[in-house]
Every structure is written in C-alpha cells, then in structure tokens.
Short mmCIF file of C-alpha atoms in Angstrom, two decimals:
data_model
loop_
_atom_site.label_atom_id
_atom_site.label_comp_id
_atom_site.label_asym_id
_atom_site.label_seq_id
_atom_site.Cartn_x
_atom_site.Cartn_y
_atom_site.Cartn_z
CA MET A 1 67.99 130.89 169.32
CA ARG A 2 68.04 127.12 169.84
CA ALA A 3 70.96 125.29 168.24
CA THR A 4 70.15 122.55 165.72
CA ARG A 5 71.73 119.15 166.41
CA PRO A 6 72.95 117.07 163.45
CA ASP A 7 70.95 113.97 162.65
CA PRO A 8 73.23 110.89 163.22
CA ALA A 9 71.44 108.97 160.45
CA ARG A 10 72.19 111.72 157.90
CA ALA A 11 75.87 111.86 158.95
CA VAL A 12 76.34 108.12 158.41
CA ALA A 13 74.76 108.06 154.92
CA PRO A 14 77.50 110.06 153.08
CA ARG A 15 80.24 107.89 154.63
CA TRP A 16 78.43 104.73 153.51
CA ARG A 17 78.09 106.00 149.95
CA HIS A 18 81.80 106.97 149.87
CA HIS A 19 82.82 103.49 151.00
CA ALA A 20 80.56 101.90 148.38
CA VAL A 21 82.21 103.92 145.59
CA VAL A 22 85.70 102.98 146.81
CA TRP A 23 84.86 99.27 147.03
CA THR A 24 83.27 99.31 143.56
CA PHE A 25 86.41 100.90 142.12
CA LEU A 26 88.70 98.40 143.85
CA PHE A 27 86.54 95.52 142.64
CA GLY A 28 86.80 96.76 139.06
CA VAL A 29 90.58 97.11 139.26
CA GLY A 30 90.84 93.64 140.78
CA ALA A 31 88.79 92.17 137.94
CA LEU A 32 91.09 93.76 135.36
CA VAL A 33 94.18 92.41 137.11
CA LEU A 34 92.69 88.92 137.28
CA ARG A 35 91.79 89.09 133.57
CA ALA A 36 95.32 90.14 132.66
CA GLY A 37 96.70 87.28 134.73
CA TYR A 38 94.35 84.87 133.01
CA LEU A 39 95.54 86.02 129.59
CA VAL A 40 99.19 85.79 130.56
CA VAL A 41 99.02 82.39 132.26
CA THR A 42 95.99 80.46 131.01
CA ASP A 43 95.98 81.79 127.43
CA ARG A 44 99.75 82.04 127.06
CA GLU A 45 100.03 79.26 124.48
CA PHE A 46 97.18 80.75 122.46
CA LEU A 47 98.81 84.18 122.36
CA VAL A 48 102.17 82.68 121.38
CA ASP A 49 100.50 80.76 118.57
CA GLN A 50 98.91 83.96 117.31
CA GLY A 51 102.30 85.65 117.29
CA GLU A 52 103.93 82.78 115.40
CA ALA A 53 101.13 82.76 112.84
CA ARG A 54 102.77 85.81 111.26
CA SER A 55 106.21 86.20 109.74
CA ILE A 56 107.88 89.48 108.84
CA ARG A 57 110.64 89.76 106.27
CA ASN A 58 112.42 92.70 104.66
CA LEU A 59 112.85 92.19 100.92
CA GLU A 60 115.01 94.06 98.46
CA ILE A 61 113.37 95.93 95.58
CA PRO A 62 115.83 95.91 92.66
CA ALA A 63 116.68 99.17 90.94
CA HIS A 64 116.31 99.35 87.16
CA ARG A 65 119.77 99.31 85.58
CA GLY A 66 120.41 102.26 83.29
CA MET A 67 120.39 101.69 79.53
CA ILE A 68 123.45 102.10 77.31
CA TYR A 69 123.02 103.96 74.00
CA ASP A 70 125.27 104.80 71.10
CA ARG A 71 125.68 108.37 69.86
CA LYS A 72 122.50 108.18 67.76
CA GLY A 73 120.37 106.94 70.65
CA THR A 74 120.27 103.31 69.54
CA PRO A 75 120.07 101.02 72.59
CA LEU A 76 123.07 98.78 73.12
CA ALA A 77 122.09 97.38 76.54
CA VAL A 78 118.56 97.08 77.96
CA SER A 79 117.21 95.59 81.21
CA ALA A 80 113.87 93.79 80.90
CA PRO A 81 111.64 93.11 83.94
CA MET A 82 111.40 89.48 84.98
CA ALA A 83 110.93 87.58 88.24
CA ALA A 84 112.66 85.11 90.52
CA ALA A 85 110.65 82.26 92.08
CA TRP A 86 111.77 81.19 95.56
CA VAL A 87 110.71 79.52 98.81
CA ASP A 88 111.72 79.60 102.47
CA PRO A 89 112.73 75.94 103.09
CA THR A 90 112.40 76.36 106.87
CA GLU A 91 108.72 77.31 106.54
CA THR A 92 107.51 75.54 103.41
CA VAL A 93 107.43 71.89 102.35
CA LEU A 94 106.07 71.64 98.83
CA ALA A 95 103.81 68.74 97.98
CA SER A 96 104.98 66.47 95.18
CA GLY A 97 102.15 67.64 92.94
CA ASP A 98 103.10 71.29 93.49
CA VAL A 99 106.70 70.62 92.51
CA GLU A 100 105.54 68.85 89.35
CA ALA A 101 103.23 71.77 88.47
CA LEU A 102 106.02 74.31 88.96
CA ALA A 103 108.41 72.23 86.88
CA ALA A 104 105.90 72.10 84.03
CA VAL A 105 105.29 75.87 84.03
CA LEU A 106 108.95 76.81 84.41
CA GLU A 107 110.18 74.08 82.05
CA LEU A 108 112.54 72.69 84.68
CA ASP A 109 113.29 69.23 86.00
CA ALA A 110 111.20 68.49 89.13
CA GLU A 111 114.07 66.61 90.78
CA ARG A 112 116.33 69.59 90.29
CA ILE A 113 113.81 71.82 92.08
CA ARG A 114 113.58 69.36 94.97
CA ALA A 115 117.38 69.13 95.18
CA ARG A 116 117.75 72.92 95.42
CA ILE A 117 115.18 73.22 98.18
CA ASN A 118 116.49 70.22 100.15
CA ALA A 119 120.08 71.47 99.94
CA ALA A 120 119.04 74.86 101.35
CA ARG A 121 116.98 73.19 104.08
CA GLU A 122 119.92 71.04 105.16
CA ARG A 123 122.02 74.20 105.53
CA GLN A 124 119.13 75.81 107.45
CA ARG A 125 118.89 78.60 104.93
CA ARG A 126 115.70 80.63 104.70
CA PHE A 127 115.96 81.34 100.98
CA ALA A 128 116.14 78.97 98.02
CA TYR A 129 115.67 79.87 94.38
CA ILE A 130 113.36 77.71 92.32
CA ALA A 131 114.05 79.64 89.12
CA ARG A 132 115.66 82.89 87.96
CA ARG A 133 114.75 85.13 85.04
CA VAL A 134 111.16 83.95 84.90
CA GLU A 135 109.50 85.70 81.96
CA PRO A 136 106.20 87.59 82.46
CA ASP A 137 103.98 84.90 80.90
CA ALA A 138 105.49 82.15 83.06
CA GLU A 139 105.28 84.43 86.10
CA ARG A 140 101.52 84.84 85.57
CA ARG A 141 101.12 81.08 85.27
CA VAL A 142 103.07 80.47 88.49
CA ARG A 143 100.85 82.98 90.31
CA ALA A 144 97.78 81.24 88.90
CA LEU A 145 98.90 77.98 90.54
CA GLY A 146 98.32 79.64 93.91
CA ILE A 147 100.89 77.51 95.75
CA ALA A 148 101.31 78.79 99.31
CA GLY A 149 104.92 79.51 100.22
CA VAL A 150 106.10 80.08 96.64
CA TYR A 151 107.09 83.72 96.18
CA LEU A 152 107.86 85.79 93.11
CA GLN A 153 110.31 88.64 93.45
CA PRO A 154 110.98 91.19 90.69
CA GLU A 155 114.38 91.25 89.03
CA TYR A 156 115.85 92.29 85.66
CA HIS A 157 117.57 90.52 82.79
CA ARG A 158 120.08 92.34 80.59
CA PHE A 159 119.70 92.19 76.80
CA TYR A 160 122.06 93.42 74.10
CA PRO A 161 120.11 94.32 70.93
CA ALA A 162 123.28 94.96 68.91
CA GLY A 163 124.56 91.47 69.64
CA GLU A 164 128.23 90.86 68.88
CA VAL A 165 128.71 94.18 67.08
CA ALA A 166 129.56 96.13 70.26
CA ALA A 167 129.89 93.24 72.70
CA HIS A 168 133.66 93.68 73.14
CA LEU A 169 133.14 97.29 74.27
CA VAL A 170 129.77 97.17 76.05
CA GLY A 171 130.65 94.03 78.01
CA ARG A 172 128.15 92.02 80.04
CA THR A 173 126.49 91.58 83.45
CA ASP A 174 126.03 88.53 85.66
CA ILE A 175 122.71 86.96 86.66
CA ASP A 176 122.33 89.57 89.43
CA ASP A 177 122.72 92.41 86.89
CA ARG A 178 126.20 93.45 88.07
CA GLY A 179 128.71 94.59 85.47
CA GLN A 180 131.43 92.02 84.76
CA GLU A 181 133.20 93.26 81.65
CA GLY A 182 133.63 96.34 79.44
CA ILE A 183 131.50 99.46 79.90
CA GLU A 184 129.09 97.49 82.10
CA ARG A 185 131.86 96.94 84.63
CA ALA A 186 133.66 100.29 84.29
CA PHE A 187 130.46 102.28 84.88
CA ASN A 188 128.67 99.79 87.10
CA SER A 189 128.14 102.30 89.94
CA VAL A 190 126.50 104.75 87.51
CA LEU A 191 124.30 102.18 85.80
CA SER A 192 123.25 100.05 88.76
CA GLY A 193 121.51 102.59 91.03
CA GLU A 194 120.45 101.69 94.58
CA PRO A 195 117.89 99.01 95.52
CA GLY A 196 114.89 99.79 97.73
CA THR A 197 113.37 97.84 100.61
CA LYS A 198 109.90 96.66 101.53
CA ARG A 199 108.59 94.89 104.63
CA VAL A 200 106.31 91.94 103.96
CA LEU A 201 103.93 90.41 106.52
CA ARG A 202 102.79 86.86 105.75
CA ASP A 203 100.45 84.43 107.48
CA LEU A 204 101.35 80.88 108.46
CA PRO A 205 100.53 79.31 105.04
CA GLY A 206 102.78 81.90 103.39
CA ASN A 207 100.15 84.24 101.96
CA THR A 208 101.07 87.93 101.88
CA VAL A 209 98.93 89.87 104.36
CA MET A 210 100.53 93.30 104.06
CA GLU A 211 103.40 95.07 102.28
CA ILE A 212 105.00 98.27 103.55
CA LEU A 213 107.39 100.27 101.38
CA LEU A 214 110.40 101.25 103.48
CA GLU A 215 112.58 102.77 100.78
CA SER A 216 111.97 103.26 97.07
CA PRO A 217 114.67 102.07 94.66
CA ASP A 218 116.86 104.68 92.99
CA ASP A 219 117.16 103.60 89.36
CA GLY A 220 120.49 103.75 87.58
CA ASP A 221 121.46 106.45 85.09
CA ASP A 222 121.50 105.92 81.34
CA LEU A 223 124.83 106.10 79.53
CA PHE A 224 125.48 107.53 76.05
CA LEU A 225 128.60 106.42 74.18
CA GLY A 226 130.37 108.23 71.38
CA LEU A 227 129.81 105.32 69.00
CA ASP A 228 127.93 105.08 65.72
#
C-alpha cells in the first residue's frame, strides 16, 4: 500500500486560524483595558461629579412615647405627631424669597431663621433647625412650597389633657420628648421606647431619591396609674 503524504497547504490552514482567534481575543482585551483607562483618566472628573451629586445620610425615626392613663383609662399624657423643619447649612443656601415664604407659613421672623442657619454654617454644622413642633397643617404647607434643601422630620409633642390637675405628679417632658419631672422622668425608660433609623439618598438640589428603612422604631409602653 502506498503511504499518503500530508498536504502542506492543509497543515498550515489550522495554524493560521488558531493565530487569528488568539489575536482577535487579545485585541478585544486590549480594547477593554484602553476603555477602562479612558474612563479612569479622561473621564475622572465626570465620574467624581456623578458621585458628589448624591448625598447619603442616616436619620433617626422617633419612637412614639407611651401614654399615661389614670385608673379609669382617662389619658393624662399624650404624644401628638408633628414635624421639625431643618436644613443642612453646608449644602443649602436659601434664597431670600424662600426664607420669607417659610417665615410666613411657620409664623416666624425671617431674620431669626437666617440667624439660625448662618450660626450653624459658621460652626460648620450639617444640621440647623428652622422650626420645631410644626403642626400637620403647617407641615403640608411647607411641603407645598417645594423648597429644595428644606427637610421635614417627624417628631412628637407631649400634651396633658388634665392640665394642672395632675401636673405635679405626671410631670413634663422637654422639647425632645424626654422626661424631666414627675412620672415622666421616673418612668422615662419605659415610656420613651427606642428610635429607629432610615438611610436617605438625596440628589444635589436636596430632593429625596430613595429611603431605606434600617431599623423600625420600638414605641414606648403605656403606663396606668392608680389615680382617679
């Protein structure tokens, strides 16, 4: 039988195709590396700007303070939901017209609002109250103004329906709803509960983009007294 000799042309063809595949792969990898370098070097400022166009802040969610009742179930101390209006002085500079509008809605002096914000800015603080204990109607009106950088955070205000009748025993709380006197102070840990936390993502103008609940608040326990 006569041996068959390999065709040199056919032997070269597979090697050529193999080299072509390898070079194509290397070219693709090189293009990706060059693109990454372009993004890191040429577009660096753009990417940094995009990162700075977002701000993330963890905010406290207040717990509802427990109610105090007498023996018959009549409320002696009640916490009503309200809001606190605030700004970040390092991020927000309110226009004069915006300050005037806020002052009108909140029934405050415009110069007093400016003074609060400027004082916090000088101390490089990132939180300045505009108003505390903002009632629901005023809160809705502030939201309707749509002023970027003005935030409304929930809080509570303590009321005492019985007035002076049981005031000496029930006591009182401060503006942050912490017990200062009487039953309010003695049982503060029972009544106050534990606040929660949420993470808020905002864009550069101060508009909320996303909120993520990190921990729900644990409301305080109600307290029943042996009083008529």
